[in-house]
Short mmCIF file of C-alpha atoms in Angstrom, two decimals:
data_model
loop_
_atom_site.label_atom_id
_atom_site.label_comp_id
_atom_site.label_asym_id
_atom_site.label_seq_id
_atom_site.Cartn_x
_atom_site.Cartn_y
_atom_site.Cartn_z
CA UNK L 2 8.99 14.29 -30.15
CA UNK L 3 6.29 11.93 -28.87
CA UNK L 4 7.65 8.93 -30.82
CA UNK L 5 11.17 9.49 -29.51
CA UNK L 6 10.34 8.89 -25.86
CA UNK L 7 11.06 5.52 -24.24
CA UNK L 8 8.85 4.97 -21.22
CA UNK L 9 8.78 1.84 -19.04
CA UNK L 10 6.02 0.84 -16.66
CA UNK L 11 7.06 -1.71 -14.05
CA UNK L 12 4.23 -3.45 -12.21
CA UNK L 13 4.84 -6.04 -9.51
CA UNK L 14 2.62 -9.08 -9.84
CA UNK L 15 0.17 -9.66 -6.96
CA UNK L 16 2.65 -7.71 -4.85
CA UNK L 17 1.57 -8.27 -1.22
CA UNK L 18 0.81 -11.95 -1.81
CA UNK L 19 4.07 -12.48 -3.72
CA UNK L 20 6.07 -10.93 -0.88
CA UNK L 21 4.39 -13.32 1.57
CA UNK L 22 5.05 -16.29 -0.71
CA UNK L 23 8.67 -15.26 -1.17
CA UNK L 24 9.10 -14.87 2.59
CA UNK L 25 7.49 -18.17 3.55
CA UNK L 26 8.26 -21.04 1.14
CA UNK L 27 5.33 -23.01 2.61
CA UNK L 28 2.96 -20.55 0.93
CA UNK L 29 4.45 -20.82 -2.55
CA UNK L 30 2.17 -22.29 -5.20
CA UNK L 31 -0.82 -22.09 -2.83
CA UNK L 32 -3.94 -19.93 -2.90
CA UNK L 33 -3.33 -17.22 -0.27
CA UNK L 34 -5.04 -13.96 0.57
CA UNK L 35 -3.40 -11.12 2.45
CA UNK L 36 -5.64 -9.39 4.96
CA UNK L 37 -5.35 -7.02 7.92
CA UNK L 38 -5.24 -9.76 10.50
CA UNK L 39 -5.60 -13.45 9.67
CA UNK L 40 -7.45 -14.17 12.93
CA UNK L 41 -9.82 -11.24 12.84
CA UNK L 42 -12.55 -10.57 10.32
CA UNK L 43 -11.09 -8.44 7.60
CA UNK L 44 -11.28 -8.16 3.84
CA UNK L 45 -8.94 -9.46 1.17
CA UNK L 46 -6.29 -6.80 0.52
CA UNK L 47 -4.45 -8.89 -2.08
CA UNK L 48 -4.51 -12.43 -3.41
CA UNK L 49 -2.02 -14.75 -5.05
CA UNK L 50 -2.47 -15.86 -8.66
CA UNK L 51 -3.44 -19.29 -7.32
CA UNK L 52 -6.28 -17.65 -5.33
CA UNK L 53 -7.31 -15.47 -8.29
CA UNK L 54 -7.78 -18.67 -10.31
CA UNK L 55 -10.69 -19.52 -7.97
CA UNK L 56 -12.33 -16.15 -8.63
CA UNK L 57 -11.19 -14.51 -5.39
CA UNK L 58 -10.92 -10.74 -5.71
CA UNK L 59 -9.61 -7.89 -3.58
CA UNK L 60 -12.21 -6.44 -1.23
CA UNK L 61 -14.04 -9.74 -0.63
CA UNK L 62 -14.58 -10.84 2.96
CA UNK L 63 -12.60 -13.90 4.13
CA UNK L 64 -15.77 -16.06 4.39
CA UNK L 65 -16.63 -15.11 0.78
CA UNK L 66 -13.12 -16.11 -0.31
CA UNK L 67 -13.41 -19.41 1.59
CA UNK L 68 -16.69 -20.16 -0.15
CA UNK L 69 -14.92 -19.93 -3.49
CA UNK L 70 -11.83 -21.77 -2.31
CA UNK L 71 -12.09 -23.63 1.04
CA UNK L 72 -8.34 -24.29 1.16
CA UNK L 73 -7.40 -20.59 0.78
CA UNK L 74 -4.83 -19.48 3.38
CA UNK L 75 -5.41 -16.05 5.00
CA UNK L 76 -2.12 -14.33 5.87
CA UNK L 77 -1.89 -11.29 8.14
CA UNK L 78 -0.28 -8.46 6.17
CA UNK L 79 2.83 -6.59 7.25
CA UNK L 80 2.93 -3.04 5.94
CA UNK L 81 6.54 -2.57 7.15
CA UNK L 82 7.60 -5.52 5.00
CA UNK L 83 5.80 -4.25 1.88
CA UNK L 84 7.03 -0.68 2.27
CA UNK L 85 10.65 -1.82 2.73
CA UNK L 86 10.52 -4.15 -0.29
CA UNK L 87 8.79 -1.48 -2.36
CA UNK L 88 11.54 1.04 -1.55
CA UNK L 89 14.15 -1.53 -2.56
CA UNK L 90 12.39 -2.11 -5.90
CA UNK L 91 12.37 1.64 -6.61
CA UNK L 92 16.08 1.81 -5.69
CA UNK L 93 16.75 -0.87 -8.30
CA UNK L 94 14.77 1.12 -10.90
CA UNK L 95 16.78 4.25 -10.08
CA UNK L 96 19.95 2.36 -11.05
CA UNK L 97 18.56 2.51 -14.61
CA UNK L 98 17.34 6.11 -14.69
CA UNK L 99 16.87 8.95 -12.19
CA UNK L 100 13.46 9.63 -13.76
CA UNK L 101 11.32 7.19 -11.77
CA UNK L 102 7.74 8.16 -10.95
CA UNK L 103 6.28 6.07 -8.16
CA UNK L 104 2.67 5.41 -9.18
CA UNK L 105 1.70 3.23 -6.23
CA UNK L 106 3.40 0.95 -3.71
CA UNK L 107 4.04 -1.67 -6.44
CA UNK L 108 4.27 0.17 -9.73
CA UNK L 109 6.35 2.91 -11.26
CA UNK L 110 6.97 4.70 -14.54
CA UNK L 111 10.52 5.20 -15.80
CA UNK L 112 11.66 7.63 -18.48
CA UNK L 113 14.40 5.61 -20.19
CA UNK L 114 14.70 7.89 -23.25
CA UNK L 115 18.28 8.94 -22.54
CA UNK L 116 19.52 5.98 -20.53
CA UNK L 117 18.30 2.76 -22.12
CA UNK L 118 21.25 2.56 -24.52
CA UNK L 119 23.67 2.71 -21.57
CA UNK L 120 22.06 -0.35 -20.02
CA UNK L 121 21.56 -2.79 -22.89
CA UNK L 122 21.75 -3.44 -26.60
CA UNK L 123 18.01 -3.09 -27.09
CA UNK L 124 15.01 -1.67 -25.25
CA UNK L 125 13.65 -5.18 -24.67
CA UNK L 126 17.03 -6.31 -23.26
CA UNK L 127 16.88 -3.49 -20.70
CA UNK L 128 13.36 -4.53 -19.71
CA UNK L 129 14.54 -8.10 -19.25
CA UNK L 130 17.52 -6.92 -17.22
CA UNK L 131 15.26 -4.98 -14.79
CA UNK L 132 13.01 -8.00 -14.31
CA UNK L 133 16.00 -10.26 -13.76
CA UNK L 134 17.56 -7.95 -11.17
CA UNK L 135 14.32 -7.74 -9.17
CA UNK L 136 14.07 -11.54 -9.17
CA UNK L 137 17.73 -11.93 -8.19
CA UNK L 138 17.61 -9.47 -5.30
CA UNK L 139 14.08 -9.99 -4.00
CA UNK L 140 12.76 -13.15 -5.62
CA UNK L 141 9.73 -11.27 -7.00
CA UNK L 142 8.26 -11.30 -10.48
CA UNK L 143 7.18 -8.19 -12.36
CA UNK L 144 5.58 -7.18 -15.63
CA UNK L 145 7.26 -4.50 -17.72
CA UNK L 146 5.58 -2.45 -20.42
CA UNK L 147 7.72 -0.40 -22.81
CA UNK L 148 6.25 2.27 -25.08
CA UNK L 149 6.57 5.83 -26.35
CA UNK L 150 4.34 7.18 -23.55
CA UNK L 151 2.99 6.37 -20.08
CA UNK L 152 -0.49 5.37 -21.27
CA UNK L 153 0.83 2.72 -23.65
CA UNK L 154 3.57 1.55 -21.25
CA UNK L 155 0.94 0.83 -18.58
CA UNK L 156 -1.23 -0.88 -21.15
CA UNK L 157 1.79 -3.00 -22.07
CA UNK L 158 2.52 -4.16 -18.54
CA UNK L 159 -1.17 -5.04 -18.05
CA UNK L 160 -1.31 -7.14 -21.21
CA UNK L 161 0.92 -9.92 -19.94
CA UNK L 162 0.67 -11.02 -16.32
CA UNK L 163 2.39 -12.48 -14.48
CA UNK L 164 6.01 -12.05 -15.51
CA UNK L 165 5.30 -10.14 -18.72
CA UNK L 166 7.48 -8.09 -21.05
CA UNK L 167 5.56 -6.18 -23.72
CA UNK L 168 6.73 -3.44 -26.03
CA UNK L 169 4.17 -1.29 -27.82
CA UNK L 170 5.29 0.95 -30.67
CA UNK L 171 3.41 3.71 -32.47
CA UNK L 172 2.81 1.43 -35.45
CA UNK L 173 0.97 -1.06 -33.20
CA UNK L 174 -1.64 1.47 -32.09
CA UNK L 175 -4.35 1.03 -34.78
CA UNK L 176 -4.48 -2.77 -34.33
CA UNK L 177 -4.26 -2.49 -30.54
CA UNK L 178 -7.00 0.13 -30.18
CA UNK L 179 -9.37 -1.59 -32.60
CA UNK L 180 -10.14 -4.32 -30.05
CA UNK L 181 -9.16 -2.68 -26.78
CA UNK L 182 -12.08 -2.29 -24.32
CA UNK L 183 -12.07 1.33 -23.14
CA UNK L 184 -11.94 0.28 -19.48
CA UNK L 185 -8.45 -1.12 -20.11
CA UNK L 186 -7.18 2.44 -20.57
CA UNK L 187 -5.73 3.88 -17.35
CA UNK L 188 -8.05 6.69 -16.24
CA UNK L 189 -11.33 5.20 -17.44
CA UNK L 190 -13.20 3.72 -14.51
CA UNK L 191 -16.62 2.09 -14.16
CA UNK L 192 -18.69 5.30 -14.30
CA UNK L 193 -16.83 6.75 -17.28
CA UNK L 194 -17.09 3.43 -19.08
CA UNK L 195 -20.87 3.44 -18.66
CA UNK L 196 -21.12 7.06 -19.81
CA UNK L 197 -18.96 6.32 -22.87
CA UNK L 198 -20.91 3.15 -23.65
CA UNK L 199 -24.09 5.28 -23.66
CA UNK L 200 -22.47 7.29 -26.45
CA UNK L 201 -21.75 4.12 -28.43
CA UNK L 202 -18.05 4.11 -27.51
CA UNK L 203 -16.78 0.65 -26.59
CA UNK L 204 -13.23 0.33 -27.91
CA UNK L 205 -10.12 2.47 -27.93
CA UNK L 206 -10.65 3.02 -31.65
CA UNK L 207 -14.24 4.25 -31.04
CA UNK L 208 -12.89 6.69 -28.48
CA UNK L 209 -10.13 7.96 -30.76
CA UNK L 210 -12.60 8.50 -33.60
CA UNK L 211 -15.22 10.29 -31.45
CA UNK L 212 -16.02 13.90 -32.29
CA UNK L 213 -13.85 16.24 -30.26
CA UNK L 214 -16.60 18.82 -29.79
CA UNK L 215 -19.01 16.15 -28.56
CA UNK L 216 -16.42 14.76 -26.09
CA UNK L 217 -15.60 18.23 -24.74
CA UNK L 218 -19.28 19.12 -24.46
CA UNK L 219 -19.99 15.93 -22.50
CA UNK L 220 -16.82 15.54 -20.38
CA UNK L 221 -15.10 18.95 -20.43
CA UNK L 222 -11.31 19.07 -20.87
CA UNK L 223 -11.05 15.43 -19.82
CA UNK L 224 -13.11 14.56 -22.92
CA UNK L 225 -10.31 15.90 -25.11
CA UNK L 226 -7.74 13.93 -23.12
CA UNK L 227 -9.78 10.72 -23.37
CA UNK L 228 -10.11 11.12 -27.13
CA UNK L 229 -6.31 11.39 -27.39
CA UNK L 230 -6.04 8.28 -25.18
CA UNK L 231 -8.14 6.43 -27.75
CA UNK L 232 -5.54 7.44 -30.34
CA UNK L 233 -2.71 6.15 -28.12
CA UNK L 234 -1.48 9.68 -27.46
CA UNK L 235 -0.34 10.80 -24.00
CA UNK L 236 1.90 13.81 -23.47
CA UNK L 237 2.14 13.52 -19.69
CA UNK L 238 5.74 13.52 -18.45
CA UNK L 239 7.34 11.08 -16.04
CA UNK L 240 7.67 13.17 -12.88
CA UNK L 241 10.48 11.80 -10.75
CA UNK L 242 9.27 11.07 -7.24
CA UNK L 243 11.80 12.53 -4.87
CA UNK L 244 9.58 13.90 -2.17
CA UNK L 245 6.02 13.54 -0.96
CA UNK L 246 4.99 17.04 -1.94
CA UNK L 247 2.23 15.67 -4.13
CA UNK L 248 0.44 13.72 -1.40
CA UNK L 249 -3.20 14.78 -1.52
CA UNK L 250 -4.71 12.94 1.40
CA UNK L 251 -3.87 10.66 4.30
CA UNK L 252 -6.26 8.17 5.81
CA UNK L 253 -6.78 4.89 7.59
CA UNK L 254 -9.65 2.47 7.84
CA UNK L 255 -10.42 -0.43 10.14
CA UNK L 256 -12.72 -3.43 9.83
CA UNK L 257 -14.16 -4.19 13.28
CA UNK L 258 -13.76 -7.71 14.62
CA UNK L 259 -17.57 -7.95 14.72
CA UNK L 260 -20.34 -5.67 13.46
CA UNK L 261 -21.34 -3.27 16.22
CA UNK L 262 -23.65 -0.41 17.10
CA UNK L 263 -21.93 0.16 20.45
CA UNK L 264 -21.25 3.88 20.70
CA UNK L 265 -18.20 3.55 22.95
CA UNK L 266 -16.56 1.03 20.63
CA UNK L 267 -17.24 3.20 17.58
CA UNK L 268 -15.90 6.28 19.35
CA UNK L 269 -12.79 4.35 20.43
CA UNK L 270 -12.04 3.10 16.93
CA UNK L 271 -12.67 6.51 15.42
CA UNK L 272 -10.34 8.16 17.94
CA UNK L 273 -7.64 5.57 17.27
CA UNK L 274 -7.93 6.08 13.52
CA UNK L 275 -7.90 9.87 13.95
CA UNK L 276 -4.80 9.71 16.16
CA UNK L 277 -3.07 7.54 13.60
CA UNK L 278 -3.88 9.89 10.73
CA UNK L 279 -2.82 12.89 12.84
CA UNK L 280 0.45 11.27 13.79
CA UNK L 281 1.30 10.67 10.12
CA UNK L 282 0.32 14.22 9.23
CA UNK L 283 2.55 15.66 11.96
CA UNK L 284 5.44 13.37 11.08
CA UNK L 285 5.48 14.83 7.59
CA UNK L 286 4.69 18.37 8.79
CA UNK L 287 1.29 18.41 7.12
CA UNK L 288 -2.06 19.66 8.22
CA UNK L 289 -5.30 19.49 6.28
CA UNK L 290 -8.56 21.32 5.86
CA UNK L 291 -11.05 18.59 4.98
CA UNK L 292 -11.96 15.65 7.21
CA UNK L 293 -13.71 12.66 5.61
CA UNK L 294 -15.50 9.78 7.28
CA UNK L 295 -16.27 6.42 5.65
CA UNK L 296 -18.73 3.98 7.20
CA UNK L 297 -19.41 0.48 5.89
CA UNK L 298 -22.49 -1.12 7.35
CA UNK L 299 -23.15 -4.80 8.03
CA UNK L 300 -24.76 -5.23 4.60
CA UNK L 301 -21.63 -3.85 2.92
CA UNK L 302 -23.32 -0.58 2.00
CA UNK L 303 -20.55 2.02 2.17
CA UNK L 304 -21.10 5.75 2.68
CA UNK L 305 -18.65 8.64 2.88
CA UNK L 306 -19.10 12.21 4.05
CA UNK L 307 -16.69 15.09 4.34
CA UNK L 308 -16.57 18.54 5.80
CA UNK L 309 -14.23 21.48 5.41
CA UNK L 310 -12.95 22.57 8.82
CA UNK L 311 -12.76 26.21 9.93
CA UNK L 312 -8.98 25.86 10.16
CA UNK L 313 -6.26 23.38 9.28
CA UNK L 314 -6.08 20.34 11.53
CA UNK L 315 -3.38 17.84 12.45
CA UNK L 316 -4.39 16.89 15.97
CA UNK L 317 -6.01 13.54 16.64
CA UNK L 318 -8.68 15.10 18.84
CA UNK L 319 -9.69 17.75 16.27
CA UNK L 320 -9.92 15.12 13.51
CA UNK L 321 -11.86 12.81 15.83
CA UNK L 322 -14.34 15.55 16.82
CA UNK L 323 -14.91 16.43 13.15
CA UNK L 324 -15.35 12.77 12.17
CA UNK L 325 -17.69 12.07 15.07
CA UNK L 326 -19.82 15.13 14.17
CA UNK L 327 -20.12 13.72 10.63
CA UNK L 328 -21.07 10.35 12.08
CA UNK L 329 -23.75 11.82 14.34
CA UNK L 330 -25.17 14.02 11.59
CA UNK L 331 -25.39 11.39 8.86
CA UNK L 332 -25.38 7.99 10.47
CA UNK L 333 -26.98 8.32 13.90
CA UNK L 334 -29.26 6.74 15.05
CA UNK L 335 -27.86 3.68 13.33
CA UNK L 336 -30.12 1.68 11.05
CA UNK L 337 -27.55 -1.06 10.63
CA UNK L 338 -24.57 -2.17 12.64
CA UNK L 339 -21.16 -0.89 11.53
CA UNK L 340 -18.56 -3.11 9.91
CA UNK L 341 -15.80 -0.65 8.96
CA UNK L 342 -14.80 2.89 9.81
CA UNK L 343 -12.38 5.06 7.87
CA UNK L 344 -11.01 8.55 8.49
CA UNK L 345 -8.98 10.68 6.12
CA UNK L 346 -7.76 14.24 5.88
CA UNK L 347 -7.34 16.02 2.55
CA UNK L 348 -6.57 19.50 1.19
CA UNK L 349 -3.16 19.08 2.74
CA UNK L 350 -0.59 21.79 3.16
CA UNK L 351 2.62 22.27 5.06
CA UNK L 352 1.97 23.42 8.65
CA UNK L 353 -0.14 26.42 7.75
CA UNK L 354 -1.84 26.45 11.12
CA UNK L 355 -2.87 29.76 12.56
CA UNK L 356 -1.03 30.84 15.64
CA UNK L 357 -3.40 30.25 18.48
CA UNK L 358 -2.90 31.58 21.95
CA UNK L 359 -5.99 30.05 23.56
CA UNK L 360 -5.02 28.06 26.62
CA UNK L 361 -6.75 24.88 25.47
CA UNK L 362 -5.11 24.95 22.06
CA UNK L 363 -1.64 25.56 23.48
CA UNK L 364 -2.22 22.75 25.96
CA UNK L 365 -3.46 20.43 23.18
CA UNK L 366 -0.35 21.07 21.09
CA UNK L 367 1.88 20.40 24.08
CA UNK L 368 0.11 17.09 24.65
CA UNK L 369 0.49 16.15 20.96
CA UNK L 370 4.19 17.01 21.08
CA UNK L 371 4.60 14.91 24.21
CA UNK L 372 2.73 11.95 22.65
CA UNK L 373 4.88 12.23 19.52
CA UNK L 374 8.08 12.17 21.57
CA UNK L 375 6.95 9.04 23.39
CA UNK L 376 5.86 7.32 20.18
CA UNK L 377 9.19 8.21 18.53
CA UNK L 378 11.09 6.67 21.42
CA UNK L 379 8.98 3.63 22.30
CA UNK L 380 7.02 2.89 19.14
CA UNK L 381 3.64 3.79 17.68
CA UNK L 382 0.78 3.77 20.16
CA UNK L 383 2.97 3.02 23.16
CA UNK L 384 0.72 5.63 24.77
CA UNK L 385 -2.89 6.30 23.80
CA UNK L 386 -5.90 8.18 25.09
CA UNK L 387 -8.03 6.10 27.43
CA UNK L 388 -11.04 6.13 25.09
CA UNK L 389 -8.95 4.39 22.41
CA UNK L 390 -8.14 1.47 24.71
CA UNK L 391 -11.19 -0.56 23.67
CA UNK L 392 -10.95 -4.34 23.88
CA UNK L 393 -12.02 -4.72 20.24
CA UNK L 394 -9.26 -2.53 18.94
CA UNK L 395 -6.18 -4.31 17.73
CA UNK L 396 -2.96 -2.49 18.58
CA UNK L 397 -0.89 -3.25 15.56
CA UNK L 398 -3.06 -5.07 13.09
CA UNK L 399 -5.84 -3.96 10.85
CA UNK L 400 -4.93 -0.31 10.94
CA UNK L 401 -3.38 -0.61 7.53
CA UNK L 402 -3.33 2.32 5.19
CA UNK L 403 -6.29 1.75 2.89
CA UNK L 404 -3.98 2.65 0.07
CA UNK L 405 -0.72 4.38 -0.44
CA UNK L 406 -1.23 8.12 -0.08
CA UNK L 407 -3.37 9.28 -2.98
CA UNK L 408 -1.39 11.34 -5.45
CA UNK Q 7 0.09 -22.32 10.04
CA UNK Q 8 2.77 -20.04 11.38
CA UNK Q 9 2.92 -19.35 15.12
CA UNK Q 10 4.02 -16.14 16.76
CA UNK Q 11 6.93 -16.86 19.12
CA UNK Q 12 8.87 -13.68 20.10
CA UNK Q 13 11.61 -15.43 22.04
CA UNK Q 14 15.19 -14.27 22.53
CA UNK Q 15 17.54 -16.76 20.84
CA UNK Q 16 21.21 -17.37 19.98
CA UNK Q 17 22.11 -16.84 16.34
CA UNK Q 18 25.32 -17.41 14.41
CA UNK Q 19 25.69 -14.73 11.71
CA UNK Q 20 28.14 -13.53 9.09
CA UNK Q 21 28.86 -9.83 8.85
CA UNK Q 22 30.36 -9.06 5.45
CA UNK Q 23 30.36 -6.18 2.97
CA UNK Q 24 28.15 -4.14 5.28
CA UNK Q 25 25.51 -6.85 5.43
CA UNK Q 26 24.50 -9.35 8.04
CA UNK Q 27 23.43 -12.90 7.16
CA UNK Q 28 22.19 -15.35 9.80
CA UNK Q 29 23.70 -18.84 9.29
CA UNK Q 30 22.26 -20.85 12.17
CA UNK Q 31 20.16 -20.40 15.28
CA UNK Q 32 19.41 -22.30 18.48
CA UNK Q 33 15.83 -22.82 19.57
CA UNK Q 34 14.42 -25.27 22.11
CA UNK Q 35 17.86 -26.89 22.48
CA UNK Q 36 18.05 -27.59 18.75
CA UNK Q 37 20.48 -26.07 16.27
CA UNK Q 38 18.86 -25.06 12.98
CA UNK Q 39 21.07 -24.55 9.91
CA UNK Q 40 19.70 -21.83 7.65
CA UNK Q 41 19.40 -22.92 4.02
CA UNK Q 42 18.15 -19.66 2.55
CA UNK Q 43 17.33 -16.12 3.61
CA UNK Q 44 14.04 -15.77 1.74
CA UNK Q 45 13.33 -12.12 2.53
CA UNK Q 46 15.01 -9.25 4.35
CA UNK Q 47 13.35 -6.09 5.60
CA UNK Q 48 13.73 -3.44 8.26
CA UNK Q 49 11.40 -1.49 10.47
CA UNK Q 50 11.54 0.69 13.55
CA UNK Q 51 10.14 0.21 17.01
CA UNK Q 52 10.40 3.74 18.34
CA UNK Q 53 14.05 4.72 17.88
CA UNK Q 54 15.21 1.10 17.63
CA UNK Q 55 16.10 -0.11 14.13
CA UNK Q 56 15.22 -3.76 13.59
CA UNK Q 57 16.31 -6.09 10.79
CA UNK Q 58 13.99 -8.98 9.96
CA UNK Q 59 14.96 -12.15 8.11
CA UNK Q 60 12.56 -14.66 6.65
CA UNK Q 61 14.60 -17.86 6.68
CA UNK Q 62 14.11 -21.34 5.35
CA UNK Q 63 15.86 -23.76 7.70
CA UNK Q 64 15.84 -27.48 8.34
CA UNK Q 65 12.48 -28.00 9.92
CA UNK Q 66 10.52 -25.13 8.45
CA UNK Q 67 10.12 -21.40 7.93
CA UNK Q 68 11.18 -18.93 10.61
CA UNK Q 69 11.32 -15.18 11.04
CA UNK Q 70 14.37 -13.88 12.90
CA UNK Q 71 14.83 -10.32 14.08
CA UNK Q 72 17.97 -8.43 15.05
CA UNK Q 73 17.56 -5.34 17.21
CA UNK Q 74 20.35 -2.96 16.17
CA UNK Q 75 20.40 -1.16 19.53
CA UNK Q 76 20.39 -4.08 21.97
CA UNK Q 77 22.15 -6.40 19.45
CA UNK Q 78 19.78 -9.15 20.58
CA UNK Q 79 18.31 -11.70 18.20
CA UNK Q 80 14.68 -12.79 18.46
CA UNK Q 81 12.70 -15.60 16.94
CA UNK Q 82 9.49 -13.85 15.90
CA UNK Q 83 7.51 -16.66 14.26
CA UNK Q 84 7.86 -20.25 13.19
CA UNK Q 85 6.09 -22.59 10.83
CA UNK Q 86 7.46 -26.07 11.20
CA UNK Q 87 7.26 -28.78 8.55
#
């Protein structure tokens, strides 16, 4: 059955930067980096292929990027623009099959097993047609991988960028895996790579030939899965994304306009981030049990802590109090000034809050409901708590989602 | 370098097949003919739906915005040649 599946992986090329270049013709063909706010000090969220050619990478600070390429153009990102374009891309993909699994804001898997023959004379022709339609409607280039499973389809789209079209068939696997570095397999990150290297495993072929008992002993059930990955085998289905039931966490982070150890500023930013996370949770009728805090210090050292709360939370104040407690416990007094703060809530579930008849809690929920009504009518953060009105806090910029909700 | 403007402007637009396409706009007493709509997207400001158009016109790149409730057009940003 495995060989009969036809899976596509569509990956947009340098998505945020390409959207900016498509929108503004003056940016086309130039090295650009997309960041939270072009005027404030933020990190590179995405870079164009022209910027990548200079060695610029995501996560670098703007001064670091400018050192590598003095003519690089920082562009303030627009999450509304990316989300809208992303939705449009997925709509296009759904014209080819209803089985579209959104993997991130700019990539998706498609199960084309039963529909490819309705859309073209060959599998490659359908891949070309998808790419062409995205260019025609949005002016954006993509890479498409086509294979009998998700693992190989993703490998295919990664093998030719930008503007690639790669088909991998079962017969190609031995040659492909013989030279494939294990870190090119989706699901093997830096730490796993190092652990596998310690065992003498460097290529996909090494992984596929590893002893199953040794892999299971060392990595548990994931060891068995990784060994199959080395053999080009992946049974995971394409799960059509129709709802956000699988969202596991929601969070936001913010790079301060200058490093600070000012308590009021830090409290203000943390409250603003907490309110923003809470608002998104409530909008989707979620609450969560675990609050996490991320702090990046001036020297770029980044630390995260989390704590399970006594009950589910979706109020900005509750999230803020939990995050501030974590900050005070683990990071106060400060050794270094703070560069970035991030707050997220995980262990999400649908509104499983306990009924609470305490006056303060009832009052707090009424205030949240009132704030939500005002934000719905007049826009996000048209009203905020006084503490969150710090001069260093940008109203609309910088508070970008660190990533699409983790799934 | 693009400059934020946010100024209410007059726009000539075509409404066809359920879509709107700006054709020209007036800004600072000059009429700009739009050569290409480079990107279209929507967002919300509270309950107001807003359509944004990245446009390439004589003289540069501009972002126009149509507020679907007030039916007013705005010039949001400009980057002139």
